[in-house]
Amino acid sequence: MSITPQAASARNREICQMAPIIPVLVVHDVAHARPLAEALVRGGLPVLEVTLRTPVALDVIREMAKVEGGVVGAGTLVTPDDVTAAVAAGAQFGVSPGATDLLLDTCEDIGLPLLAGAASASEAMRLLERGYDMLKFFPAEASGGVPTLKAVGAPLPQISFCPTGGVSPSNAASYLSLPNVVCAGGSWVAPSDLVNSGQWGKIEALARAASQLGL
């Protein structure tokens, strides 16, 4: 079932409004998938982005998709094959570092709402021209961070963003205070040392603190 850019943006806006932070997850062991997702959801972060950066990422998505209350998406979508594999694994939305016509065509044809990446006004305008008004701003800090998003928001107030890349507990509130930011992506809520040692209670506490950002 296909999806229009407008419908994809509307769905991703709904997803982004569920919590101020979307955990960006790089998971190396499938055994960690369920308890990690459960800890993050309990902590108030139901939207989970599993990046396709490890050999087990698709299996991780399959496991996390079984967790009640979670909304699991696939990150680092770059090729059409990435998209079809992510949907087959149960991803409910996709995230890409940038955007190509081929990637957008594939997501629209297969019905996957894509949070496409943009790092400049021109890239954002091209996506808006196609019908996308809910975008990922990446890499956020390297692309100018809060000042850039604030500046872009003046001439392009109809576009909303989820900044990702360099977002941390120290600057997340500044991003979330901008009128054109709906949520932000961050990896600090699931640090590898806590994941590898199975310290789910500590991850839940990090998630709970992140869920209160911007309030």
mmCIF file of C-alpha atoms in Angstrom, residues 11-103:
data_model
loop_
_atom_site.group_PDB
_atom_site.id
_atom_site.type_symbol
_atom_site.label_atom_id
_atom_site.label_comp_id
_atom_site.label_asym_id
_atom_site.label_seq_id
_atom_site.Cartn_x
_atom_site.Cartn_y
_atom_site.Cartn_z
ATOM 1 C CA ARG A 11 2.353 10.137 10.301
ATOM 2 C CA ASN A 12 5.930 10.976 11.231
ATOM 3 C CA ARG A 13 4.768 14.159 12.941
ATOM 4 C CA GLU A 14 2.400 12.041 15.047
ATOM 5 C CA ILE A 15 5.266 9.688 15.904
ATOM 6 C CA CYS A 16 7.638 12.547 16.745
ATOM 7 C CA GLN A 17 5.055 14.082 19.049
ATOM 8 C CA MET A 18 4.948 10.951 21.213
ATOM 9 C CA ALA A 19 8.107 11.875 23.152
ATOM 10 C CA PRO A 20 10.720 14.642 23.080
ATOM 11 C CA ILE A 21 13.591 12.229 22.396
ATOM 12 C CA ILE A 22 13.837 9.365 19.931
ATOM 13 C CA PRO A 23 16.574 6.945 21.017
ATOM 14 C CA VAL A 24 19.004 6.257 18.174
ATOM 15 C CA LEU A 25 20.065 2.671 18.771
ATOM 16 C CA VAL A 26 23.058 0.700 17.524
ATOM 17 C CA VAL A 27 22.494 -2.828 18.826
ATOM 18 C CA HIS A 28 25.059 -5.587 18.347
ATOM 19 C CA ASP A 29 23.345 -8.466 20.195
ATOM 20 C CA VAL A 30 19.792 -9.581 19.439
ATOM 21 C CA ALA A 31 19.456 -10.782 23.040
ATOM 22 C CA HIS A 32 19.524 -7.138 24.128
ATOM 23 C CA ALA A 33 16.683 -6.079 21.840
ATOM 24 C CA ARG A 34 13.621 -6.891 23.954
ATOM 25 C CA PRO A 35 14.909 -5.793 27.379
ATOM 26 C CA LEU A 36 16.369 -2.594 25.889
ATOM 27 C CA ALA A 37 13.115 -1.691 24.175
ATOM 28 C CA GLU A 38 11.113 -2.503 27.297
ATOM 29 C CA ALA A 39 13.363 -0.302 29.451
ATOM 30 C CA LEU A 40 13.071 2.652 27.063
ATOM 31 C CA VAL A 41 9.292 2.310 26.751
ATOM 32 C CA ARG A 42 8.903 2.064 30.538
ATOM 33 C CA GLY A 43 10.989 5.204 30.831
ATOM 34 C CA GLY A 44 8.626 7.132 28.600
ATOM 35 C CA LEU A 45 10.390 6.893 25.231
ATOM 36 C CA PRO A 46 8.153 4.678 23.076
ATOM 37 C CA VAL A 47 9.595 5.645 19.693
ATOM 38 C CA LEU A 48 12.749 3.676 18.882
ATOM 39 C CA GLU A 49 15.067 4.113 15.904
ATOM 40 C CA VAL A 50 17.164 1.030 15.238
ATOM 41 C CA THR A 51 19.994 1.951 12.906
ATOM 42 C CA LEU A 52 20.952 -0.501 10.185
ATOM 43 C CA ARG A 53 24.594 -0.345 11.198
ATOM 44 C CA THR A 54 25.058 -3.841 12.594
ATOM 45 C CA PRO A 55 24.595 -7.297 11.022
ATOM 46 C CA VAL A 56 21.758 -8.073 13.457
ATOM 47 C CA ALA A 57 19.838 -4.797 13.089
ATOM 48 C CA LEU A 58 16.919 -6.334 11.198
ATOM 49 C CA ASP A 59 16.562 -9.092 13.791
ATOM 50 C CA VAL A 60 16.658 -6.426 16.492
ATOM 51 C CA ILE A 61 13.777 -4.613 14.789
ATOM 52 C CA ARG A 62 11.811 -7.874 14.656
ATOM 53 C CA GLU A 63 12.260 -8.390 18.394
ATOM 54 C CA MET A 64 11.585 -4.786 19.390
ATOM 55 C CA ALA A 65 8.434 -4.744 17.253
ATOM 56 C CA LYS A 66 6.964 -7.288 19.681
ATOM 57 C CA VAL A 67 7.256 -4.919 22.657
ATOM 58 C CA GLU A 68 3.901 -3.515 23.709
ATOM 59 C CA GLY A 69 3.694 0.254 23.527
ATOM 60 C CA GLY A 70 6.726 0.633 21.299
ATOM 61 C CA VAL A 71 6.887 2.210 17.841
ATOM 62 C CA VAL A 72 9.947 0.858 16.093
ATOM 63 C CA GLY A 73 11.566 2.412 13.058
ATOM 64 C CA ALA A 74 14.626 1.686 10.956
ATOM 65 C CA GLY A 75 17.396 4.239 10.720
ATOM 66 C CA THR A 76 20.238 4.667 8.246
ATOM 67 C CA LEU A 77 18.053 3.772 5.269
ATOM 68 C CA VAL A 78 20.183 4.429 2.198
ATOM 69 C CA THR A 79 19.079 2.011 -0.533
ATOM 70 C CA PRO A 80 15.786 0.512 -1.767
ATOM 71 C CA ASP A 81 16.934 -2.844 -0.399
ATOM 72 C CA ASP A 82 17.269 -1.251 3.041
ATOM 73 C CA VAL A 83 13.665 -0.091 2.821
ATOM 74 C CA THR A 84 12.175 -3.424 1.762
ATOM 75 C CA ALA A 85 14.170 -5.301 4.401
ATOM 76 C CA ALA A 86 13.155 -2.852 7.131
ATOM 77 C CA VAL A 87 9.469 -3.144 6.295
ATOM 78 C CA ALA A 88 9.712 -6.940 6.203
ATOM 79 C CA ALA A 89 11.291 -6.837 9.674
ATOM 80 C CA GLY A 90 8.380 -4.802 11.054
ATOM 81 C CA ALA A 91 9.620 -1.209 10.944
ATOM 82 C CA GLN A 92 6.749 1.277 11.228
ATOM 83 C CA PHE A 93 8.729 4.249 9.968
ATOM 84 C CA GLY A 94 12.085 4.950 8.378
ATOM 85 C CA VAL A 95 14.851 7.478 8.902
ATOM 86 C CA SER A 96 17.530 8.432 6.409
ATOM 87 C CA PRO A 97 20.650 10.606 6.717
ATOM 88 C CA GLY A 98 19.700 12.370 3.479
ATOM 89 C CA ALA A 99 17.267 11.895 0.621
ATOM 90 C CA THR A 100 17.443 10.688 -2.972
ATOM 91 C CA ASP A 101 14.586 10.391 -5.437
ATOM 92 C CA LEU A 102 15.081 6.631 -5.595
ATOM 93 C CA LEU A 103 14.880 6.259 -1.822
#
